[in-house]
CSV table of C-alpha atoms in Angstrom, one decimal:
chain,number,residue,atom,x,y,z
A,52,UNK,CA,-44.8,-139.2,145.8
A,53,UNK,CA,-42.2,-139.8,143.3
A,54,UNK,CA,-40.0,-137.1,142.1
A,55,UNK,CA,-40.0,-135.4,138.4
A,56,UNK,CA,-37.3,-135.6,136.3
A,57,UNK,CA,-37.5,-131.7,136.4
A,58,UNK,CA,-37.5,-131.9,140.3
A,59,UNK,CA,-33.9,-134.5,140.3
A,60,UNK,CA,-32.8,-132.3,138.0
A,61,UNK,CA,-32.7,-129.3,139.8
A,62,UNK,CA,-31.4,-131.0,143.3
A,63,UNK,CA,-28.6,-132.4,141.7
A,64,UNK,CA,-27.7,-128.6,140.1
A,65,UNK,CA,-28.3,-126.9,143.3
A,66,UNK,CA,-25.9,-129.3,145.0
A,67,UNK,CA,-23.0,-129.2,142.8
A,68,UNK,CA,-23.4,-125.7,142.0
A,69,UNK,CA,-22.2,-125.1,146.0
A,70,UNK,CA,-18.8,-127.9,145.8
A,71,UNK,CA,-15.4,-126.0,145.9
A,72,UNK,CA,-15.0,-126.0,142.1
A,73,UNK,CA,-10.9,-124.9,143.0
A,74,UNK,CA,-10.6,-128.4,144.0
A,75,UNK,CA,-12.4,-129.8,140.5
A,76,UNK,CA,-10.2,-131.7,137.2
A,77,UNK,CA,-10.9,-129.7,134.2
A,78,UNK,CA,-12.2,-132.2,132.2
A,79,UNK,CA,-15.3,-132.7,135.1
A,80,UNK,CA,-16.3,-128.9,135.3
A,81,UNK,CA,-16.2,-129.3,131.9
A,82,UNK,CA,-19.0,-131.8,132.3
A,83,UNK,CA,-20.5,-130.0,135.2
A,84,UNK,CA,-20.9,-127.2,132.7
A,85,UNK,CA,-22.1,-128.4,129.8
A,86,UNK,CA,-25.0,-129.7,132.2
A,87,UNK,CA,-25.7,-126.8,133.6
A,88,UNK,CA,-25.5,-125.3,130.0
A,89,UNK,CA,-28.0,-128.2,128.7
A,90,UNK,CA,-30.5,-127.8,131.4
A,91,UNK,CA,-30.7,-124.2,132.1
A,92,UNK,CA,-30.6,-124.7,135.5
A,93,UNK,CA,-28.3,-122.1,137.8
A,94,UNK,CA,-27.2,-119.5,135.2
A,95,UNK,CA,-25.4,-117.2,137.0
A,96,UNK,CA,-23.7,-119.8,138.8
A,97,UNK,CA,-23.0,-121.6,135.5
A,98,UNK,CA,-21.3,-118.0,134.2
A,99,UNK,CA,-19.4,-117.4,137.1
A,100,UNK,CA,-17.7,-121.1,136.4
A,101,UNK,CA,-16.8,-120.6,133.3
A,102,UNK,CA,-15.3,-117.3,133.7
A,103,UNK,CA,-13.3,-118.4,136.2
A,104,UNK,CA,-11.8,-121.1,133.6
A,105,UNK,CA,-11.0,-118.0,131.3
A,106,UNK,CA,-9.1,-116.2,134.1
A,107,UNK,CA,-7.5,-119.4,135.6
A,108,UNK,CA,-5.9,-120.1,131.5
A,109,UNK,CA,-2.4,-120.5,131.6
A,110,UNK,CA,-0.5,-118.4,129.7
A,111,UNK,CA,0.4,-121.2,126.9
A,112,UNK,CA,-3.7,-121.3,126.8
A,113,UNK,CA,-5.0,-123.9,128.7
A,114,UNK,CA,-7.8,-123.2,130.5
A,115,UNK,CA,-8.6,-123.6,134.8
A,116,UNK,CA,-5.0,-124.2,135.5
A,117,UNK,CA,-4.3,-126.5,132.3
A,118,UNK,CA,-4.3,-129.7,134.4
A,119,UNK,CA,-0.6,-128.7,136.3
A,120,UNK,CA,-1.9,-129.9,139.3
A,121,UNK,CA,-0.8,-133.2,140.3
A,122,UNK,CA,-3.4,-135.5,140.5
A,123,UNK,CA,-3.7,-137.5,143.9
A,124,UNK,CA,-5.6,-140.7,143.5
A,125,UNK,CA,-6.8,-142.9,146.4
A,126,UNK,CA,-6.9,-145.6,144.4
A,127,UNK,CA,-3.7,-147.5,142.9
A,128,UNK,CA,-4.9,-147.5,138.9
A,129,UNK,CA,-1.5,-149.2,137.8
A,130,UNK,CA,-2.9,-148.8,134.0
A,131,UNK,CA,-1.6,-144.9,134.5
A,132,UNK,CA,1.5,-143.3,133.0
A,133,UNK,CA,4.3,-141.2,135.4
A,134,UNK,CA,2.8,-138.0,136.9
A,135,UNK,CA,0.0,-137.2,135.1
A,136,UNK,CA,-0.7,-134.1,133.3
A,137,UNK,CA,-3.0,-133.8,130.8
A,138,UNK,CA,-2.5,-131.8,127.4
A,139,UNK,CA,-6.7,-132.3,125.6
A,140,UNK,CA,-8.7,-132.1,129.1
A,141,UNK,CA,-8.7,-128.5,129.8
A,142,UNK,CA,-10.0,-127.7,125.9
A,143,UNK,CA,-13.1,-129.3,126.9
A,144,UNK,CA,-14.0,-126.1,128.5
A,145,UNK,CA,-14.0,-124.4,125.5
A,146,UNK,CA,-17.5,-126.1,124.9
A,147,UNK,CA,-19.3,-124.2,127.4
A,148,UNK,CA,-16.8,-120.8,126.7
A,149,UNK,CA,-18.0,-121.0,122.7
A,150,UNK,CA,-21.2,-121.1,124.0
A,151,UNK,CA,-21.3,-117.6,126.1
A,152,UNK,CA,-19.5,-116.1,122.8
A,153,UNK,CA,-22.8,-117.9,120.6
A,154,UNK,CA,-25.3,-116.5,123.3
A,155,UNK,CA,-23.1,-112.7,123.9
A,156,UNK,CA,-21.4,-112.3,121.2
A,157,UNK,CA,-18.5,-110.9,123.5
A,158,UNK,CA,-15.0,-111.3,122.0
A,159,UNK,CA,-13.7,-111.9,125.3
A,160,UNK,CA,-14.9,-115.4,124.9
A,161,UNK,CA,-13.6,-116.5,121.6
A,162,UNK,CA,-10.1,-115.0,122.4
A,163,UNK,CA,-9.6,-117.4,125.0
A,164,UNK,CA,-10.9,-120.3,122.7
A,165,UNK,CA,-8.6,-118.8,120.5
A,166,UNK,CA,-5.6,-119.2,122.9
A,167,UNK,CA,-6.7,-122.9,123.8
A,168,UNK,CA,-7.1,-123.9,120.0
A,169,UNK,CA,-3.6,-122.3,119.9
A,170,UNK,CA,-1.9,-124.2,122.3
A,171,UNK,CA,-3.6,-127.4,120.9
A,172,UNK,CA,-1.7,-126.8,117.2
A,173,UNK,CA,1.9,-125.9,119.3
A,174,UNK,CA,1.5,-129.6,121.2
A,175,UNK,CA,3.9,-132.0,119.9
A,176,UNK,CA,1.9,-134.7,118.2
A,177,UNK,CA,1.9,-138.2,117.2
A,178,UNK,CA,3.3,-139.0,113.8
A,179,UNK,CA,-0.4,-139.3,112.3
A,180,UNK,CA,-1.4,-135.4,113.7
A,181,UNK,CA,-2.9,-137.4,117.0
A,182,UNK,CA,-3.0,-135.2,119.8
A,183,UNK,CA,-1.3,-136.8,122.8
A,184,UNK,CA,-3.1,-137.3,126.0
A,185,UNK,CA,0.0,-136.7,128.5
A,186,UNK,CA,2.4,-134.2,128.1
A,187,UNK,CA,6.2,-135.8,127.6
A,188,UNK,CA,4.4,-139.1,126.1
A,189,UNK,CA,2.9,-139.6,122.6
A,190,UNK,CA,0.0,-141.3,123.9
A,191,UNK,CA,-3.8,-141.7,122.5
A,192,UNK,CA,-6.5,-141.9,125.4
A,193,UNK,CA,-10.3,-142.1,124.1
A,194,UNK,CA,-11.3,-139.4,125.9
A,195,UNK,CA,-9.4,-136.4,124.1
A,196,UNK,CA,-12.2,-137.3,121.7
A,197,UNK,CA,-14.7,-135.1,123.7
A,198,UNK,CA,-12.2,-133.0,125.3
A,199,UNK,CA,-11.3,-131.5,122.0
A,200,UNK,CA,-13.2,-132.2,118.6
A,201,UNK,CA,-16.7,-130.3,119.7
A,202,UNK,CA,-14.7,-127.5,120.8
A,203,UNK,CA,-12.5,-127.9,117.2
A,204,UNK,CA,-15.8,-128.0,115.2
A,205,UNK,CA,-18.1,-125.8,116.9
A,206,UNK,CA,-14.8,-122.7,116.8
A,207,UNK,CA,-13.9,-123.6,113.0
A,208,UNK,CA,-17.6,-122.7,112.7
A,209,UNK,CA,-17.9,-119.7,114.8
A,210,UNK,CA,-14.4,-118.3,114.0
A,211,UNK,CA,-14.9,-119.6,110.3
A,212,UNK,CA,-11.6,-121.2,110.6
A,213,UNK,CA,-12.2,-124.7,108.1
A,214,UNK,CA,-9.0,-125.8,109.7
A,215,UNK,CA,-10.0,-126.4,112.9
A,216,UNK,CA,-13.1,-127.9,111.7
A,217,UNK,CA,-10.5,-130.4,109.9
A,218,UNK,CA,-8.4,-130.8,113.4
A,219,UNK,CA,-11.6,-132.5,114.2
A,220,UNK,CA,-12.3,-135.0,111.8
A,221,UNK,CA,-8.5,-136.0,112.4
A,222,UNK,CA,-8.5,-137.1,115.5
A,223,UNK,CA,-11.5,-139.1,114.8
A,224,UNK,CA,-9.2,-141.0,111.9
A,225,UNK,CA,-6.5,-141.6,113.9
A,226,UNK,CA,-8.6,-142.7,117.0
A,227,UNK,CA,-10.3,-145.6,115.2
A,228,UNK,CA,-7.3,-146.9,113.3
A,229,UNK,CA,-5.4,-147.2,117.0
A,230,UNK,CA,-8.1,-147.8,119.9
A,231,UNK,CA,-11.4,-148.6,117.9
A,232,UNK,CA,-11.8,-152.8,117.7
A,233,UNK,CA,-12.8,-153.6,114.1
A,234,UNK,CA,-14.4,-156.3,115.7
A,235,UNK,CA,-17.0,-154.9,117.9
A,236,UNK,CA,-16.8,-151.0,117.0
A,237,UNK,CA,-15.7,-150.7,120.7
A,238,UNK,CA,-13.4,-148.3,121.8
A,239,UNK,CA,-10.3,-149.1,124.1
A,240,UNK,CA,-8.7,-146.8,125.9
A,241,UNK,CA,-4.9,-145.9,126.0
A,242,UNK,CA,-2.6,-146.3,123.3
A,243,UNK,CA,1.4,-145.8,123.3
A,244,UNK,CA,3.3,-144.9,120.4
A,245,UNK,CA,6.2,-146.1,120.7
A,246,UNK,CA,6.2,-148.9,121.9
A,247,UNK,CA,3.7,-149.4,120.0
A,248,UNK,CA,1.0,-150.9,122.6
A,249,UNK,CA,-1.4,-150.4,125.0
A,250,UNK,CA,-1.5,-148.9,128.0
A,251,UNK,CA,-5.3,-149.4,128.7
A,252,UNK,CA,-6.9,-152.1,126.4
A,253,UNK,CA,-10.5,-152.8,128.3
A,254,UNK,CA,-13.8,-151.4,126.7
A,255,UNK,CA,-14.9,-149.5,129.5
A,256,UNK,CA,-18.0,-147.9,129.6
A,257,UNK,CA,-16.7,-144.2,130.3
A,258,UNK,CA,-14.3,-144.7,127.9
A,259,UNK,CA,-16.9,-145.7,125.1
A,260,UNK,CA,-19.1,-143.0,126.5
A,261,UNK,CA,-16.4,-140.6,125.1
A,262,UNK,CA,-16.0,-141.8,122.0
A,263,UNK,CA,-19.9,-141.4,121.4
A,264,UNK,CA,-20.8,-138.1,123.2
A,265,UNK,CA,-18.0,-136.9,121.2
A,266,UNK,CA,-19.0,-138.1,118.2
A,267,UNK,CA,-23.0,-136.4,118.4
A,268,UNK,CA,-21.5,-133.4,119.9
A,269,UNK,CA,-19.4,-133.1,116.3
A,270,UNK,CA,-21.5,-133.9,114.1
A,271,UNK,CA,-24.0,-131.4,115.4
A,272,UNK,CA,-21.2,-128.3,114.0
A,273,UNK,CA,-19.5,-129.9,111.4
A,274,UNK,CA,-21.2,-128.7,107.9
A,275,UNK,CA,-23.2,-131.5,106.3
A,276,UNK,CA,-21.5,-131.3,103.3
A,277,UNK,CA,-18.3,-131.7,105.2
A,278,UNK,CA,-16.9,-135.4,103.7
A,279,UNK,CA,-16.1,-135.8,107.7
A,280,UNK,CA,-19.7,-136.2,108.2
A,281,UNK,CA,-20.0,-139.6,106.7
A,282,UNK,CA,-16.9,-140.9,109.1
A,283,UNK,CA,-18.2,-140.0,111.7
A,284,UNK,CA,-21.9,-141.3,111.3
A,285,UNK,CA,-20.6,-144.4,110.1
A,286,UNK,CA,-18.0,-144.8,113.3
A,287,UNK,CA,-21.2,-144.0,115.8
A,288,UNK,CA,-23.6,-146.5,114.1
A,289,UNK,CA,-20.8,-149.3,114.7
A,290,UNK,CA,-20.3,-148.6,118.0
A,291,UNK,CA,-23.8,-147.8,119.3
A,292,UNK,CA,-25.1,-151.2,117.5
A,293,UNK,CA,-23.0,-153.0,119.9
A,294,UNK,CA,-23.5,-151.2,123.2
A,295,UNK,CA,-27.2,-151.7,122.7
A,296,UNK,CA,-27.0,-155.0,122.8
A,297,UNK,CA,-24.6,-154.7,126.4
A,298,UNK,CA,-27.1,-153.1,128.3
A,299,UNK,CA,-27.9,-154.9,131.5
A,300,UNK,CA,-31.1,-156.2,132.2
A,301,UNK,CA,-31.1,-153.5,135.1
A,302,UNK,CA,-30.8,-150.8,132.5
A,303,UNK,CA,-27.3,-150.5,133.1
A,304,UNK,CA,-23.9,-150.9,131.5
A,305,UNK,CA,-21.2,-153.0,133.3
A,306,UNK,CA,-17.9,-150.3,134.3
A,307,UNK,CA,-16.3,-153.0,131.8
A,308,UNK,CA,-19.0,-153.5,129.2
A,309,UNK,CA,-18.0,-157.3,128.4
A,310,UNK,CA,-17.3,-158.1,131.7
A,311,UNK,CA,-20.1,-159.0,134.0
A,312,UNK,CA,-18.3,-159.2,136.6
A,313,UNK,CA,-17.8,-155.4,137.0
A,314,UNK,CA,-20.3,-152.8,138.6
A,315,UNK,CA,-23.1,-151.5,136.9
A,316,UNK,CA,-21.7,-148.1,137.0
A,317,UNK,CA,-23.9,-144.8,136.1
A,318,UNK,CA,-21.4,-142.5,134.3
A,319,UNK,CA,-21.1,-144.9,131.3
A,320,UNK,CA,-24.4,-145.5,131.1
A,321,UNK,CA,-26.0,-141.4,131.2
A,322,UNK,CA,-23.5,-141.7,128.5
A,323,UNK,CA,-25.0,-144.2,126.3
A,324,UNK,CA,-28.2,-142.8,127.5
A,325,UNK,CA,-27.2,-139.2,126.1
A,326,UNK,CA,-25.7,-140.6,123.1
A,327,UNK,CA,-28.7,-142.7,121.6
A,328,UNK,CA,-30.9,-139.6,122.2
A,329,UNK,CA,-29.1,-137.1,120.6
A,330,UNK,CA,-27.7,-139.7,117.6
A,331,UNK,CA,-31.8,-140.0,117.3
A,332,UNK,CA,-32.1,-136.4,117.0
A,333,UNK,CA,-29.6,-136.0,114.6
A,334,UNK,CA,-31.1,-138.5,112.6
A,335,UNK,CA,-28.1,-140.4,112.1
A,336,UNK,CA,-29.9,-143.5,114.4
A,337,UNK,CA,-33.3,-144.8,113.1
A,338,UNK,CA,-33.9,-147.9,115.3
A,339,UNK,CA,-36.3,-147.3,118.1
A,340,UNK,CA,-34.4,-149.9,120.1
A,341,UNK,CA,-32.4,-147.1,121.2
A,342,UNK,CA,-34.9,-144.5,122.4
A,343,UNK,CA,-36.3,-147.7,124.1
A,344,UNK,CA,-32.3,-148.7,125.6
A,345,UNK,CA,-32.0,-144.7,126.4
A,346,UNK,CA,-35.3,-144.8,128.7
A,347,UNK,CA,-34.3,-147.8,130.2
A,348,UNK,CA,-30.9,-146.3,131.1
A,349,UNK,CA,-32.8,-143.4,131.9
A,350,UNK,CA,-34.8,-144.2,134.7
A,351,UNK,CA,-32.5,-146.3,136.1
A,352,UNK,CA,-30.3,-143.5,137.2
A,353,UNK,CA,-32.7,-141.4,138.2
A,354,UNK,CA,-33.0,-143.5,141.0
A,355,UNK,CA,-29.2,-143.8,142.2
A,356,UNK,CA,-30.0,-139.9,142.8
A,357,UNK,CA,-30.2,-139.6,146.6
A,358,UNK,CA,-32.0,-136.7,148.5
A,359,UNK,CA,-29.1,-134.6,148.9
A,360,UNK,CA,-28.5,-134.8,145.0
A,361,UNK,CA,-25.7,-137.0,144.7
A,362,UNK,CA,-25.6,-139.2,141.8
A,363,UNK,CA,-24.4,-142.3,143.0
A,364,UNK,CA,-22.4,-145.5,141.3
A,365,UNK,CA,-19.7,-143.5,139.7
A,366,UNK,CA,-16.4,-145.1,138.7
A,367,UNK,CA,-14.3,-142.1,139.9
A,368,UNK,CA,-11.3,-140.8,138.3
A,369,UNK,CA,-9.5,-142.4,136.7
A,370,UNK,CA,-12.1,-144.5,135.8
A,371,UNK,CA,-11.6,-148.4,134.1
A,372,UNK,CA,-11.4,-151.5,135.4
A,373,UNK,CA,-11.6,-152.2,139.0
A,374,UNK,CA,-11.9,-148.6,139.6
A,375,UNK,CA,-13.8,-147.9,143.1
A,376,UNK,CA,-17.4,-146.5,143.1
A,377,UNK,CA,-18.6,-143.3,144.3
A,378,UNK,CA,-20.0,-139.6,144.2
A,379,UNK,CA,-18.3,-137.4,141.5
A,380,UNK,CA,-17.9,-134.1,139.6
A,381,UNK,CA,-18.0,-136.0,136.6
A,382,UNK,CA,-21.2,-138.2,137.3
A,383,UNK,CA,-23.3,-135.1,138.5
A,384,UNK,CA,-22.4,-132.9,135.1
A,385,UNK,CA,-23.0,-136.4,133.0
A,386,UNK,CA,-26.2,-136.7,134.9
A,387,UNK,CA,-27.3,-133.3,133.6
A,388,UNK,CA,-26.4,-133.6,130.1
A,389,UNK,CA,-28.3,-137.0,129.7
A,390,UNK,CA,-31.5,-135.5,131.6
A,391,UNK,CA,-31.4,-132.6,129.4
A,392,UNK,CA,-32.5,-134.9,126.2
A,393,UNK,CA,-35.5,-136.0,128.0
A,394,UNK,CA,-36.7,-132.6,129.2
């Protein structure tokens, strides 16, 4: 008999629910999270996570250790700079805390947001108000898109605080005049300020993935008459017009999306999945090629879900070309947020 969505669902929260979350990268229980969050499955597990994030903040208000641990790779991803230690990852935490203030009401919860948005106006930036990806290098990565501008937009809201709504929008700006290809709408991954360059240049999936997820997640707090909105509509139509047309024949993306000669990789792909439903919801995509591209993807990766719950061919961290495939925090949260649109 084959399994429910509901029914994958569930094993893949009651596995990851029980891995040592100490051990975890912000940024993936971030994603872990806002799965759990999406789905509804394991709330007093979920709770217990995030509250462990607000008592793990650093004092300059990062939250779950603010990425000071070093990060041991065993994998050789030459693309990275020096010791790596992030300044955006840990706000994306501050999705799933701003949702336990929405749902309590507790102020315990937007304080600590409070101290993360906080740290993220302190940061040195670069000269265009970017916030860097690394601290000690003025650096623009693709994925302090998600890591931060829900959080900004969804706390301007809640704390009615128009500036951080603002903050949001920014980073979008200065994002696609640096890393987004006027080409193709595709987003690359690591610029460098001075020297003006990149680190990272491929379109990887993962990388695109933040882009997009960041950009439905925004526009779902921003205020429609916020002159943001149209920037960011316009920025997710260009960019999901070409992935649609990337998509493997399988149903999923390449780990490189131009570049058929790397994996079909799942991360990327729940992604895109996630992204086509929810820009659908939203209304700001009309084209039923992508609720047909989002099923495909889909069911696809339902079935890289093995009996144990792990979700299978996951470009681990770092992630990008060449990266090796695997089981990962990341790729089990992603797995829930996509599965939650077609609940």
């Amino acid at each position: 008999m084959t399994a429910t969505l509901s029914d994958i669902v569930s094993r893949v929260a009651e596995n990851t629910v029980d891995w040592d979350m100490e051990m975890g990268i912000d940024w993936e229980k971030a994603c872990l999270i806002d799965g759990l969050l999406a789905t509804g499955e394991q709330p007093e597990r979920t709770q217990e996570i995030v509250d462990r994030c607000i008592a793990t903040q650093t004092s300059d208000g990062q939250f779950s250790y603010g990425s000071l641990d070093p990060l041991h790779l065993d994998w050789a991803a030459e693309w990275t700079i020096g010791e790596y230690q992030s300044v955006p990852d840990p706000a994306a935490i501050g999705h799933g805390v701003l949702e336990y203030y929405d749902r309590t009401g507790e102020e315990y919860y937007l304080d600590a947001a409070r101290k993360q948005i906080e740290y993220l106006r302190d940061v040195e930036r670069s000269n265009e108000g970017g916030i860097p990806q690394q601290r000690g290098e003025i650096s623009l990565a693709v994925d302090g898109l998600w890591m931060v501008c829900p959080f900004l937009a969804r706390y301007g809201v809640l704390a009615d605080d128009p500036v951080a709504v603002d903050d949001a929008i920014q980073q979008f700006e200065v994002q696609r005049k640096h890393l987004q290809d006027p080409h193709t709408g595709l987003f690359r991954h690591t610029w460098m300020e001075q020297p003006n360059s990149y680190v990272q240049s491929c379109f990887w999936s993962r990388g695109i993935g933040w882009a997009t997820c960041a950009l439905v997640d925004t526009i779902e707090h921003v205020p429609d008459d916020h002159e943001g909105h149209a920037l960011m509509e316009e920025i997710l139509r260009e960019t999901c017009s070409t992935m649609v047309g990337l998509q493997d024949d399988t149903g999923f993306w390449h780990n490189i999306v131009d570049d058929p000669e790397e994996p079909l990789e799942t991360s990327g792909t729940l992604m895109a999945a996630y992204t086509f439903k929810r820009g659908l919801e939203l209304g700001v995509l009309e084209d039923e090629k992508y609720e047909k591209s989002a099923e495909r993807a889909m069911e696809v990766c339902k079935g890289v879900v093995d009996d144990d719950g792990d979700v299978r061919r996951v470009a681990v961290v770092p992630g990008g070309p060449e990266a090796p495939i695997g089981v990962t925090l990341h790729g089990q949260g992603l797995f829930l947020m996509a599965a939650s649109c077609f609940q």
